[in-house]
Structures are given as structure tokens and as C-alpha cells.
């Protein structure tokens, strides 16, 4: 069935086009004026103005590794995060902790732990899956580098970004 | 040779003409090219403000150095020539769109006089015909670019441009005929002089013979003087002529928008439909030339409108380059006063041009693009008839109202 669209009948004034044109010009000049006198709100002027203080607590920035309050690295190299990562950004090579070392009881730790920030999509799956609460998405959003290689965060960098997170997992305490 | 001999050679009429013309050409080109880059900047800034954005504001204070950065970027880019283009036409098309715009400037009187030298590069008697003849050549650049690029988008842009031309050129030419009927000459400097004497063509009322010097002698009688000057400048013929002249101003303005491919008639470019229309396949300086050509054409067209309808370099109460005193200041010698007023006149001309350019930008970011057939209809059904009727009306007024 054909649908007939009824066109509104235009009056002579409307057909002349000029009144509408002038109306339009008035609208745009009003926007110009408001902008010119700074009445219009504009987007954040990023490099100068930053949102840092207003980042919400659940903000998902760069994934990082954390140590606990006594300086033990929390990651036990179970590689769950490596497997869950949807963009396969994480590469872990585990190693055994020699029994005579302080945290020999933990048995395993990552020899290398790399997150390729070019691949990471900041989904937070790694944080969610980690049984040791060792990996957290912190508030760093300025992840930049001049080459792809620079964009790969290695273990040292991850710990540097992550810092300390206390509480939460207590099962590796010496007394236990 | 000593100094007097050199002076004599320099002041020989032919030699004098050559070097003053060269100086004028260099000066005008310098001003216009500077104006072009800042028109681009203004375009970006104004469009941003209209759309509640900020626009380029990083390079230099308020982004004022942006045009230079843009120029660097364009020069440093690769001049890429796609496969399958018609090399010769592809190569000359950008030049063809730039040159006519510059050539139009030759006949524009952009100031009164400086030390007795008229501020027009070529005050030829066919001034307006020259403008029309040369500026419509700019279409060839667009059509050739569209055809030679071997791309569908460019081709559509070129086709649109040629069909757009046949729909507005007619009304463009016809709409200014009333001006010549009133003024009686095609010489642009003389058209300006006529407006200096009789008031701008689009102003129905004009204070005739209002003189600041006389006012200074008798400040108390200011009001009577204003009334008397308006009465002196008034005539029934002038008031009646204002109607067709205003109509022809409107028609001419709209046609100029089409001539310079500005929105709402930017069909050949139509970035939403045709990528970038005729210059889709151009990069680096080829693209820059098109860009410069477009804006130079805008400036030239604004200059023509200002000259024909808005009084050229004149402003009421501002004397021209032959003036002998500068606000009656005694320490300014007569020749210097003339030079100063000459520069003021040049400033007035470019001030008017800039105002028109801003208006063009304002319109571009307000009005949506016309459809192909709508433009043709507007040109052929509406403006063509209006321009013809206008000529008739002017003739009737000129004959029957003394
Ligand atoms: S945030 Fe998502 S993408 Fe990034 S490393 Fe963790 S799991 Fe992978
Ligand atoms: S960060 Fe967590 S999930 Fe990943 S390897 Fe270490 S302990 Fe396992």
C-alpha cells in the first residue's frame, strides 16, 4: 500500500524562504554570541584541565600488579588472568619460588609478567578473575609510548604502577 | 647618472606607471593572501562557535598562528597523483581555479588615491565585464579537476558545478544591469565615485553635502545641518530606485554565493555526499591551491559587491586621498593628511570586505545545502525573472520619475 505523505501547505511568506533564512541566521548568531561571551559550556580542555580528582571509584584505568602490606607480591602466577583476557594482552612465565626463600610457602610466582597495553581493552576481567586479588585496574589512563615495545608493561612497571594494596587476602600469612 | 637623472627616469609616465602598478600588485596580493589564510581561520573559528565548539585555539594566542601551521602541513605533504588521471588537466586544474580569482582583483578599486596614484591596478572601462568574464573561468578549474581525476565523486562534483553555473550566471549578469542603468558606466572606480557623490546604491537616504569642517565651524547648528543634508540628498527618483536596486543587490548576493561555491550552493563540494567533490583526489599543494582559490574568489566577490552596492572604499564623512587636513591637526602637512586618509580608505574597503566575508561564513553554517533541482529552479524560475523585471522597473523609474 502506498503511503501518501501529506505535505504541509506553505503560505506565501514561508515560500519566500527569506523569513526562515533570517530566523536561522538569528539562531546561529545567538549560539555564536553565547560562545563568544563564554556562556556556553564546552568540553573539558584536556591537557590543561583534567578529570583526575573526579574519577569515580570504579574507574577502570591501566591494569597493574600490587603487593600486600608486607611487600609480598600477590600474584601466584596461576595464569587465570592470562586465559580470561579477551584480547590476550597478558603474557606470564611462571617460576618456582625456592623453598628457602621467605615466601617459599607460596611456591609459585611470575618470572615475567607482561601486559601489552596496545591490546588491553580495560575490561577488568583480569581483576575479576584473580583468586589472589593481585591484579587491579588503577586510575592511570595516560598510557603512552613512542613504540609498540614501550607500550608493553613489564613486571617492574606493573608493580610500580600498582603499589601496595593491603588486606583482602590473608591466607599466605606466616602464621597460617 | 646622478640622483636627478634617476628621478627623471623614475617619474617618466610609462616607467612611473610600471613601478606603481607593480607596487600595487604586490601590496594587494600580500593583503589578499594574508586575508585568505585568516578567512580560513575565521571560517573554522566562527563555525566552531556557532556549533558550540571552540575551534582551533592551540597554535599561538587564540590559535592565531594556525594558518601558518596549516600552510606548513600542506607544503610538507606528499603531492600524490592517483593512477589513471589525465595528467595534463589534473595538473593545470588547480591553477585554473586560483588564477581567475586573483585576476578579478585587478579591476577592483580598493582605495581612493595615495599621493595622487589611484588605488586600482587597472581602471579599465569594461571593469564589470572583466569581472564576469574572468570569474566564470574559475568554473573550468572545477570541471576539469572533476573530469581529469578519474574518480566518481570528483566527476559528480564537476558535473554539478557546470550545471550550477548555467543556472546562476544568467541572474548574476542580469541583476547588475540596473546598477549600470543608474550609474551609466561599467568602470568600477567611477561607480564608486558616483556612490561617493550620490550615496551608496543600497541606501535610500543619504546625507548629501554633510561636511565635518563646516560642522566644526558651527557646532550649534548640527541638527539643522543633518536635516538639511538629508533633505538635499533626497529625491523621489532615488527612493523609487531603491526598490529595484535592493532587489538586484539580493539577487546578486545570492548569485555570488553560487558563483563562489559557498553553502547553501556548495553542490560541487558537498562533503556529506561527494567526499570533497571536485578536489577529492588532490593532495598537498594541489589541494591548497583549490582551497586558496575558493577563498580568494570569496574575497574578490565580496570586493565586487562592496564596489557595486556598498560604496566601495567610501564611508560617509570620511574624506578621500585628496584631502588637505587630518582632523584639522596643524602639525600634519597636507600631503601626509592625504596619505593618511588614503590608508583609511583602503582600510574601509577591506573592513567592508571582511564584514561580507563574515556574513558569508555565517550563512554557510546556517543554511542547509540546496538540492540540485532546487538550485536550478531558483535560478531559472525565480531569479532570472526577478532580474528581468528589475531591469524593466529601473527603466520605468528612470524614464517617468525625473
Ligand atoms: S583489563 Fe581486560 S583486556 Fe586488559 S589485561 Fe585485563 S583482562 Fe586483559
Ligand atoms: S594476577 Fe591473579 S589471576 Fe593473574 S596470574 Fe597472578 S594470581 Fe593468577
Coordinates of C-alpha atoms and ligand atoms in Angstrom, one line a residue:
Chain A
X1 CA 0.0 0.0 0.0
X2 CA 1.4 3.3 -1.0
X3 CA 1.8 5.7 1.9
X4 CA 0.9 9.2 0.9
X5 CA 2.8 11.8 2.9
X6 CA 0.8 14.9 3.3
X7 CA 2.9 17.9 2.7
X8 CA 2.0 21.0 4.7
X9 CA 0.7 23.8 2.6
X10 CA 3.1 26.7 2.8
X11 CA 1.9 30.2 3.0
X12 CA 3.4 32.8 0.7
X13 CA 5.6 34.1 3.5
X14 CA 7.0 30.6 4.0
X15 CA 7.5 30.1 0.3
X16 CA 9.6 33.2 0.1
X17 CA 12.3 31.4 2.1
X18 CA 13.8 34.6 3.4
X19 CA 11.9 34.9 6.7
X20 CA 13.0 31.3 7.6
X21 CA 16.5 32.2 6.5
X22 CA 16.6 35.2 8.8
X23 CA 15.2 33.1 11.6
X24 CA 18.0 30.6 11.1
X25 CA 20.6 33.3 11.0
X26 CA 19.4 34.7 14.3
X27 CA 19.6 31.2 15.9
X28 CA 23.2 30.7 14.8
X29 CA 24.3 34.2 15.8
X30 CA 22.8 33.6 19.2
X31 CA 25.0 30.5 19.6
X32 CA 28.0 32.4 18.4
X33 CA 27.2 35.2 20.9
X34 CA 26.8 32.8 23.8
X35 CA 30.0 31.1 22.9
X36 CA 31.9 34.4 22.4
X37 CA 30.9 35.7 25.8
X38 CA 31.7 32.3 27.4
X39 CA 28.2 31.5 28.3
X40 CA 28.2 28.2 26.6
X41 CA 29.6 25.2 28.4
X42 CA 32.3 23.5 26.4
X43 CA 34.0 20.1 26.8
X44 CA 37.0 19.8 29.1
X45 CA 40.1 21.3 27.5
X46 CA 42.0 18.1 28.1
X47 CA 45.7 18.6 28.5
X48 CA 45.2 21.7 30.7
X49 CA 42.1 20.6 32.5
X50 CA 42.0 17.1 33.8
X51 CA 39.4 14.9 35.4
X52 CA 41.8 13.3 37.8
X53 CA 40.1 14.3 41.1
X54 CA 36.7 13.4 39.8
X55 CA 37.5 10.0 38.5
X56 CA 34.8 7.7 40.0
X57 CA 36.0 4.9 42.4
X58 CA 35.1 2.3 39.9
X59 CA 37.2 3.9 37.2
X60 CA 39.0 1.3 35.1
X61 CA 42.4 2.5 34.1
X62 CA 45.5 0.5 33.4
X63 CA 45.7 -3.0 34.9
X64 CA 48.5 -3.2 37.4
X65 CA 50.0 -5.7 39.9
X66 CA 50.0 -5.0 43.6
X67 CA 52.0 -6.1 46.6
X68 CA 50.5 -6.6 50.0
X69 CA 51.2 -4.6 53.1
X70 CA 54.3 -6.7 54.0
X71 CA 55.8 -6.3 50.5
X72 CA 54.9 -9.8 49.2
X73 CA 54.0 -9.9 45.5
X74 CA 50.5 -11.2 45.5
X75 CA 50.4 -12.8 42.1
X76 CA 50.9 -16.6 42.3
X77 CA 51.2 -17.0 38.6
X78 CA 48.1 -19.1 38.3
X79 CA 47.6 -17.6 34.8
X80 CA 43.9 -17.3 35.2
X81 CA 44.1 -13.7 34.0
X82 CA 46.1 -14.7 31.0
X83 CA 43.4 -17.1 30.0
X84 CA 40.5 -14.9 30.6
X85 CA 41.9 -11.8 29.0
X86 CA 39.6 -11.4 26.0
X87 CA 42.2 -9.5 24.0
X88 CA 45.1 -11.7 25.1
X89 CA 47.1 -8.8 26.4
X90 CA 48.7 -10.7 29.2
X91 CA 51.7 -13.0 28.9
X92 CA 53.0 -14.7 32.1
X93 CA 56.0 -17.0 32.5
X94 CA 55.8 -18.6 36.0
X95 CA 58.7 -19.8 38.1
X96 CA 59.0 -21.7 41.3
X97 CA 60.0 -19.9 44.5
X98 CA 62.9 -21.7 46.1
X99 CA 61.8 -23.2 49.4
X100 CA 64.4 -21.4 51.4
X101 CA 63.2 -18.0 50.4
X102 CA 60.9 -16.1 52.7
X103 CA 57.7 -16.8 50.8
X104 CA 58.7 -20.3 49.7
X105 CA 55.4 -21.5 51.1
X106 CA 53.7 -19.7 48.2
X107 CA 55.6 -22.0 45.8
X108 CA 54.9 -20.0 42.5
X109 CA 55.4 -16.5 41.3
X110 CA 55.6 -14.9 37.8
X111 CA 59.1 -14.8 36.3
X112 CA 57.9 -12.3 33.8
X113 CA 54.5 -10.7 33.6
X114 CA 53.7 -8.6 30.6
X115 CA 50.6 -6.7 29.7
X116 CA 50.5 -5.3 26.2
X117 CA 48.7 -2.0 26.6
X118 CA 48.1 -1.8 22.9
X119 CA 45.9 -4.8 23.2
X120 CA 44.3 -4.2 26.6
X121 CA 40.7 -3.0 26.3
X122 CA 40.4 -2.1 30.0
X123 CA 37.6 -4.6 30.5
X124 CA 38.6 -5.6 34.1
X125 CA 38.2 -9.3 33.6
X126 CA 41.7 -9.9 34.9
X127 CA 40.9 -8.1 38.1
X128 CA 37.6 -10.0 38.5
X129 CA 39.1 -13.5 37.9
X130 CA 42.2 -13.2 40.0
X131 CA 41.9 -15.5 43.0
X132 CA 44.7 -13.7 44.8
X133 CA 43.4 -10.2 44.2
X134 CA 46.8 -9.4 42.8
X135 CA 45.8 -7.5 39.7
X136 CA 43.9 -4.3 39.8
X137 CA 42.8 -1.7 37.3
X138 CA 44.1 1.5 38.7
X139 CA 43.3 5.0 37.7
X140 CA 46.1 5.6 35.3
X141 CA 44.7 6.5 31.9
X142 CA 47.7 8.2 30.3
X143 CA 49.4 5.1 28.8
X144 CA 51.6 6.4 26.1
X145 CA 54.8 5.4 24.3
X146 CA 56.7 6.0 21.2
X147 CA 56.8 2.4 20.0
X148 CA 54.8 -0.8 20.4
X149 CA 57.6 -2.1 22.6
X150 CA 57.2 0.8 25.0
X151 CA 53.6 0.0 25.3
X152 CA 54.2 -3.4 26.9
X153 CA 54.3 -3.0 30.6
X154 CA 56.7 -5.5 32.2
X155 CA 56.6 -6.8 35.7
X156 CA 58.6 -4.0 37.3
X157 CA 56.5 -1.3 35.7
X158 CA 53.3 -3.1 36.7
X159 CA 54.4 -3.2 40.3
X160 CA 55.5 0.4 40.1
X161 CA 52.0 1.5 38.9
X162 CA 50.2 -0.8 41.2
X163 CA 51.8 -0.1 44.5
X164 CA 50.5 -1.6 47.7
X165 CA 47.1 -2.9 48.4
X166 CA 46.5 -4.2 51.9
X167 CA 44.0 -6.5 53.5
X168 CA 41.8 -8.8 51.4
X169 CA 43.8 -12.0 51.0
X170 CA 45.4 -13.2 54.2
X171 CA 45.9 -16.9 53.5
X172 CA 49.7 -16.6 52.9
X173 CA 50.4 -15.1 56.3
X174 CA 53.4 -16.7 58.0
X175 CA 51.2 -17.8 61.0
X176 CA 48.8 -19.7 58.8
Chain B
X1 CA 74.0 59.1 -13.5
X2 CA 73.2 61.3 -10.6
X3 CA 70.1 61.5 -8.5
X4 CA 68.1 63.9 -10.6
X5 CA 68.6 61.8 -13.7
X6 CA 67.3 58.7 -11.8
X7 CA 64.4 60.7 -10.5
X8 CA 63.6 61.9 -14.0
X9 CA 63.6 58.3 -15.3
X10 CA 61.5 57.1 -12.4
X11 CA 59.0 59.8 -12.9
X12 CA 58.7 59.3 -16.7
X13 CA 54.9 58.5 -17.2
X14 CA 55.5 54.9 -18.6
X15 CA 58.1 54.0 -16.0
X16 CA 56.0 55.6 -13.3
X17 CA 53.0 53.5 -14.3
X18 CA 55.0 50.3 -14.3
X19 CA 56.5 50.6 -10.9
X20 CA 53.4 52.0 -9.2
X21 CA 51.4 49.1 -10.7
X22 CA 54.0 46.6 -9.6
X23 CA 53.9 48.1 -6.1
X24 CA 50.1 48.0 -6.1
X25 CA 50.0 44.4 -7.3
X26 CA 52.5 43.3 -4.7
X27 CA 50.6 45.2 -1.9
X28 CA 47.2 43.9 -2.9
X29 CA 48.3 40.3 -3.4
X30 CA 50.0 40.5 0.0
X31 CA 46.9 41.8 1.7
X32 CA 44.6 39.3 -0.1
X33 CA 46.7 36.2 0.5
X34 CA 47.0 37.2 4.2
X35 CA 43.3 37.7 4.3
X36 CA 42.7 34.3 2.6
X37 CA 44.6 32.4 5.3
X38 CA 42.8 34.3 8.1
X39 CA 39.4 33.8 6.4
X40 CA 40.1 30.1 6.6
X41 CA 40.9 30.6 10.3
X42 CA 37.8 32.7 10.8
X43 CA 35.7 30.1 9.0
X44 CA 36.9 27.4 11.4
X45 CA 36.5 29.6 14.5
X46 CA 33.1 31.0 13.6
X47 CA 31.8 27.6 12.6
X48 CA 33.0 26.2 15.8
X49 CA 31.4 29.0 17.8
X50 CA 28.1 28.6 16.0
X51 CA 28.2 24.9 16.8
X52 CA 29.1 25.4 20.4
X53 CA 32.7 24.3 20.0
X54 CA 35.9 26.1 20.5
X55 CA 37.7 25.6 17.2
X56 CA 41.4 25.9 16.7
X57 CA 42.8 27.7 19.7
X58 CA 46.1 26.0 20.4
X59 CA 48.7 27.4 18.0
X60 CA 49.5 30.8 19.3
X61 CA 47.2 33.0 21.3
X62 CA 43.6 32.0 20.4
X63 CA 45.0 29.9 17.6
X64 CA 46.1 32.9 15.6
X65 CA 49.1 31.2 14.1
X66 CA 47.1 28.2 12.9
X67 CA 47.0 29.3 9.3
X68 CA 50.8 29.2 9.2
X69 CA 50.9 25.8 10.7
X70 CA 48.3 24.7 8.1
X71 CA 50.4 26.1 5.3
X72 CA 53.4 24.1 6.6
X73 CA 51.4 21.0 6.8
X74 CA 50.1 21.3 3.3
X75 CA 53.5 22.1 1.8
X76 CA 55.2 19.1 3.6
X77 CA 52.6 16.6 2.4
X78 CA 53.2 14.3 -0.5
X79 CA 51.7 15.5 -3.8
X80 CA 50.0 12.3 -4.7
X81 CA 48.8 11.7 -8.2
X82 CA 46.4 8.8 -8.4
X83 CA 46.6 6.3 -11.2
X84 CA 44.5 6.8 -14.3
X85 CA 44.3 10.6 -14.1
X86 CA 44.6 12.7 -17.2
X87 CA 47.9 14.2 -16.2
X88 CA 47.8 17.5 -18.1
X89 CA 44.4 18.6 -17.0
X90 CA 44.8 17.2 -13.5
X91 CA 47.9 19.3 -13.2
X92 CA 46.5 22.6 -14.5
X93 CA 43.0 22.5 -12.9
X94 CA 44.1 23.9 -9.5
X95 CA 45.9 26.7 -11.2
X96 CA 42.8 27.4 -13.3
X97 CA 40.7 27.8 -10.2
X98 CA 43.2 30.1 -8.5
X99 CA 44.2 32.4 -11.3
X100 CA 40.7 33.9 -12.2
X101 CA 40.1 34.8 -8.5
X102 CA 43.3 36.7 -8.4
X103 CA 42.7 38.3 -11.8
X104 CA 39.4 39.8 -10.7
X105 CA 41.3 41.8 -8.1
X106 CA 43.0 43.7 -10.9
X107 CA 39.9 45.9 -11.6
X108 CA 38.7 46.5 -8.0
X109 CA 39.3 50.0 -6.7
X110 CA 40.5 49.1 -3.2
X111 CA 41.2 52.6 -2.1
X112 CA 40.9 56.2 -3.3
X113 CA 44.3 57.7 -4.0
X114 CA 47.7 57.7 -2.4
X115 CA 49.8 60.8 -3.4
X116 CA 47.6 61.1 -6.5
X117 CA 48.0 57.5 -7.6
X118 CA 44.6 55.8 -7.9
X119 CA 44.4 52.7 -5.8
X120 CA 43.2 50.4 -8.6
X121 CA 45.6 48.2 -10.6
X122 CA 43.7 48.6 -13.9
X123 CA 40.9 51.2 -14.0
X124 CA 39.6 49.9 -17.3
X125 CA 36.3 50.9 -18.7
X126 CA 35.0 47.4 -19.1
X127 CA 35.5 46.7 -15.4
X128 CA 32.4 44.7 -14.6
X129 CA 32.5 42.8 -17.8
X130 CA 36.1 41.8 -17.0
X131 CA 34.9 40.6 -13.6
X132 CA 32.2 38.4 -15.0
X133 CA 34.3 37.1 -17.9
X134 CA 37.2 36.2 -15.7
X135 CA 35.4 34.9 -12.7
X136 CA 33.3 32.5 -14.7
X137 CA 36.5 30.9 -16.0
X138 CA 37.0 29.6 -12.4
X139 CA 34.4 27.0 -13.2
X140 CA 36.8 25.4 -15.7
X141 CA 39.2 24.6 -13.0
X142 CA 36.5 22.8 -11.1
X143 CA 35.0 21.0 -14.1
X144 CA 38.5 19.9 -15.4
X145 CA 39.5 18.8 -11.9
X146 CA 36.4 16.7 -11.7
X147 CA 36.8 15.2 -15.1
X148 CA 40.6 14.6 -15.0
X149 CA 40.7 13.0 -11.6
X150 CA 39.2 9.7 -12.8
X151 CA 37.0 9.4 -9.7
X152 CA 33.3 9.2 -9.5
X153 CA 33.0 11.7 -6.7
X154 CA 35.1 14.3 -8.4
X155 CA 33.2 13.7 -11.6
X156 CA 29.9 14.3 -10.0
X157 CA 31.3 17.5 -8.4
X158 CA 32.4 18.7 -11.8
X159 CA 29.1 18.0 -13.4
X160 CA 27.2 19.7 -10.7
X161 CA 29.5 22.7 -10.9
X162 CA 28.9 23.1 -14.7
X163 CA 25.1 22.8 -14.4
X164 CA 25.1 25.1 -11.4
X165 CA 26.9 27.7 -13.5
X166 CA 24.3 27.8 -16.2
X167 CA 21.6 28.4 -13.6
X168 CA 23.1 31.3 -11.8
X169 CA 25.4 33.1 -14.3
X170 CA 22.3 34.5 -16.0
X171 CA 20.8 36.1 -13.0
X172 CA 24.3 37.2 -11.9
X173 CA 24.8 39.2 -15.1
X174 CA 21.3 40.5 -15.3
X175 CA 21.0 41.6 -11.7
X176 CA 23.7 44.2 -12.0
X177 CA 22.2 45.8 -15.2
X178 CA 20.1 48.2 -13.1
X179 CA 23.3 49.5 -11.5
X180 CA 24.7 50.5 -14.8
X181 CA 21.4 52.0 -15.9
X182 CA 21.6 54.2 -12.8
X183 CA 25.3 55.0 -12.8
X184 CA 25.8 54.9 -16.5
X185 CA 29.3 53.3 -16.6
X186 CA 31.0 50.0 -16.3
X187 CA 34.1 51.4 -14.9
X188 CA 34.4 50.3 -11.3
X189 CA 36.3 53.3 -9.9
X190 CA 33.7 55.6 -11.5
X191 CA 30.9 53.6 -10.0
X192 CA 32.5 54.2 -6.6
X193 CA 32.9 57.9 -7.3
X194 CA 29.2 58.1 -8.2
X195 CA 28.4 56.5 -4.9
X196 CA 30.6 58.9 -3.1
X197 CA 28.6 61.8 -4.6
X198 CA 25.1 60.3 -4.5
X199 CA 25.2 57.9 -1.7
X200 CA 25.6 54.1 -1.7
X201 CA 23.3 52.3 -4.1
X202 CA 21.5 50.3 -1.5
X203 CA 21.0 53.3 0.8
X204 CA 17.6 55.1 0.2
X205 CA 18.5 58.1 2.3
X206 CA 21.8 59.9 2.2
X207 CA 23.2 63.0 3.9
X208 CA 24.4 64.9 0.9
X209 CA 26.9 67.6 1.3
X210 CA 27.3 67.0 5.0
X211 CA 30.7 68.4 5.9
X212 CA 32.6 67.9 9.1
X213 CA 34.6 71.0 8.5
X214 CA 31.5 73.1 8.3
X215 CA 30.1 71.4 11.4
X216 CA 33.3 72.3 13.3
X217 CA 32.8 76.0 12.5
X218 CA 29.2 75.9 13.7
X219 CA 28.7 73.1 16.3
X220 CA 25.4 74.6 17.5
X221 CA 23.7 74.1 14.1
X222 CA 24.5 70.4 14.0
X223 CA 20.9 69.2 13.9
X224 CA 19.8 71.6 11.2
X225 CA 22.7 70.6 9.2
X226 CA 21.8 66.9 9.4
X227 CA 18.2 67.6 8.4
X228 CA 19.3 69.9 5.6
X229 CA 21.8 67.4 4.3
X230 CA 19.3 64.5 4.3
X231 CA 16.8 66.8 2.5
X232 CA 19.4 67.7 -0.1
X233 CA 20.2 64.0 -0.6
X234 CA 16.5 63.1 -1.0
X235 CA 14.7 62.7 -4.3
X236 CA 11.6 60.8 -5.3
X237 CA 13.6 59.1 -8.0
X238 CA 16.2 57.9 -5.6
X239 CA 13.6 56.5 -3.2
X240 CA 11.8 54.6 -6.0
X241 CA 15.1 53.4 -7.5
X242 CA 16.0 51.9 -4.1
X243 CA 13.4 49.2 -4.7
X244 CA 15.0 47.7 -7.8
X245 CA 18.5 48.3 -6.6
X246 CA 17.8 46.5 -3.4
X247 CA 16.3 43.6 -5.3
X248 CA 19.3 43.4 -7.6
X249 CA 21.5 43.5 -4.5
X250 CA 19.8 40.5 -3.1
X251 CA 19.8 38.6 -6.4
X252 CA 23.5 39.5 -7.0
X253 CA 24.4 38.4 -3.4
X254 CA 22.7 35.1 -3.8
X255 CA 24.3 34.5 -7.2
X256 CA 27.7 35.4 -5.8
X257 CA 27.2 32.7 -3.2
X258 CA 26.6 30.2 -6.0
X259 CA 29.5 31.6 -8.0
X260 CA 31.9 31.1 -5.2
X261 CA 30.5 27.6 -4.4
X262 CA 29.6 28.7 -0.9
X263 CA 26.9 27.0 1.1
X264 CA 23.9 26.8 0.5
X265 CA 25.2 26.3 -3.0
X266 CA 28.3 24.3 -2.4
X267 CA 27.0 21.4 -4.6
X268 CA 30.3 20.7 -6.3
X269 CA 32.0 20.1 -2.9
X270 CA 29.1 18.7 -0.9
X271 CA 31.4 16.9 1.6
X272 CA 28.5 14.9 3.0
X273 CA 27.6 13.4 -0.3
X274 CA 30.7 13.6 -2.5
X275 CA 33.6 13.2 0.0
X276 CA 35.1 16.5 -1.2
X277 CA 33.6 16.8 -4.7
X278 CA 36.0 18.0 -7.3
X279 CA 39.1 18.1 -5.2
X280 CA 38.7 14.6 -3.7
X281 CA 41.8 13.3 -5.5
X282 CA 44.0 16.2 -4.8
X283 CA 46.6 16.4 -2.0
X284 CA 49.3 18.8 -0.8
X285 CA 49.7 22.0 -2.9
X286 CA 47.1 21.0 -5.5
X287 CA 44.5 20.9 -2.7
X288 CA 45.9 24.0 -1.2
X289 CA 45.5 25.9 -4.5
X290 CA 41.9 24.9 -4.7
X291 CA 41.4 26.0 -1.2
X292 CA 43.2 29.3 -1.7
X293 CA 41.3 29.8 -5.0
X294 CA 38.0 29.3 -3.3
X295 CA 38.7 31.8 -0.6
X296 CA 40.4 34.2 -2.9
X297 CA 37.3 34.1 -5.1
X298 CA 35.2 34.8 -2.0
X299 CA 37.3 37.9 -1.3
X300 CA 37.2 39.0 -4.9
X301 CA 33.5 38.5 -5.0
X302 CA 33.0 40.4 -1.7
X303 CA 35.1 43.2 -3.2
X304 CA 32.8 43.3 -6.3
X305 CA 29.7 43.5 -4.1
X306 CA 31.3 46.2 -1.9
X307 CA 32.3 48.2 -5.0
X308 CA 28.9 47.9 -6.8
X309 CA 26.5 48.3 -4.0
X310 CA 28.1 49.3 -0.7
X311 CA 30.1 52.3 -1.7
X312 CA 33.5 50.8 -2.3
X313 CA 36.2 52.5 -0.2
X314 CA 33.9 55.4 0.8
X315 CA 32.3 55.9 4.1
X316 CA 30.1 58.9 4.8
X317 CA 32.0 61.8 6.3
X318 CA 35.4 60.3 5.6
X319 CA 37.4 62.3 3.0
X320 CA 39.4 60.6 0.3
X321 CA 43.1 60.8 -0.6
X322 CA 42.9 64.3 -1.9
X323 CA 42.1 65.8 1.5
X324 CA 44.3 68.5 2.8
X325 CA 43.9 68.2 6.6
X326 CA 43.8 65.4 9.1
X327 CA 41.2 66.4 11.8
X328 CA 42.4 69.9 11.4
X329 CA 45.7 69.0 13.2
X330 CA 48.2 71.7 12.3
X331 CA 51.4 69.6 12.6
X332 CA 50.2 67.2 9.9
X333 CA 51.2 68.6 6.5
X334 CA 48.8 68.5 3.6
X335 CA 50.4 65.6 1.7
X336 CA 50.6 63.5 4.8
X337 CA 46.9 64.1 5.5
X338 CA 46.1 62.8 2.0
X339 CA 48.2 59.7 2.6
X340 CA 46.6 59.0 5.9
X341 CA 43.1 59.4 4.5
X342 CA 44.2 57.2 1.6
X343 CA 45.1 54.5 4.0
X344 CA 41.9 55.0 5.9
X345 CA 40.0 54.5 2.6
X346 CA 41.9 51.2 2.0
X347 CA 41.1 50.1 5.5
X348 CA 37.4 51.0 5.0
X349 CA 37.3 48.9 1.8
X350 CA 38.9 45.9 3.4
X351 CA 36.7 46.4 6.5
X352 CA 33.6 46.1 4.4
X353 CA 35.1 43.1 2.6
X354 CA 35.8 41.4 5.9
X355 CA 32.3 42.1 7.1
X356 CA 30.9 40.5 4.0
X357 CA 33.2 37.5 4.4
X358 CA 32.0 37.0 7.9
X359 CA 28.4 37.2 6.6
X360 CA 29.2 34.5 4.1
X361 CA 30.7 32.3 6.8
X362 CA 27.7 32.9 9.0
X363 CA 25.3 31.9 6.2
X364 CA 27.3 28.8 5.4
X365 CA 26.9 27.5 8.9
X366 CA 23.2 28.3 9.0
X367 CA 21.6 27.3 5.8
X368 CA 21.4 23.7 4.6
X369 CA 22.5 22.9 1.1
X370 CA 20.1 23.3 -1.8
X371 CA 19.2 20.2 -3.8
X372 CA 20.3 20.1 -7.4
X373 CA 16.9 20.7 -8.9
X374 CA 16.0 23.4 -6.3
X375 CA 19.0 25.4 -7.3
X376 CA 18.1 25.2 -10.9
X377 CA 14.5 26.2 -10.2
X378 CA 15.7 29.1 -8.1
X379 CA 18.0 30.3 -10.8
X380 CA 15.7 29.8 -13.8
X381 CA 12.2 30.3 -12.4
X382 CA 12.8 32.9 -9.8
X383 CA 16.0 34.9 -10.0
X384 CA 16.1 35.1 -13.8
X385 CA 12.5 36.6 -14.0
X386 CA 13.2 38.8 -11.0
X387 CA 16.3 40.2 -12.6
X388 CA 14.5 40.9 -15.9
X389 CA 11.6 42.5 -14.1
X390 CA 14.1 44.6 -12.1
X391 CA 15.6 46.0 -15.3
X392 CA 12.1 47.0 -16.5
X393 CA 11.3 48.6 -13.2
X394 CA 14.5 50.6 -13.2
X395 CA 13.9 51.7 -16.7
X396 CA 10.4 52.8 -15.9
X397 CA 11.5 54.8 -12.8
X398 CA 14.4 56.4 -14.7
X399 CA 12.0 57.5 -17.5
X400 CA 8.9 58.6 -15.7
X401 CA 10.3 59.9 -12.4
X402 CA 12.7 62.7 -13.1
Ligands
LIG1 S1 41.7 -5.3 31.6 FE1 40.8 -6.9 30.2 S2 42.0 -6.7 28.4 FE2 43.1 -5.6 29.9 S3 44.6 -7.1 30.7 FE3 42.8 -7.2 32.0 S4 41.5 -8.8 31.1 FE4 43.0 -8.2 29.5
LIG2 S1 47.4 -11.8 38.6 FE1 46.0 -13.1 39.7 S2 45.0 -14.3 38.1 FE2 46.8 -13.4 37.2 S3 48.4 -14.9 37.4 FE3 48.6 -13.6 39.1 S4 47.3 -14.6 40.7 FE4 46.7 -15.5 38.8

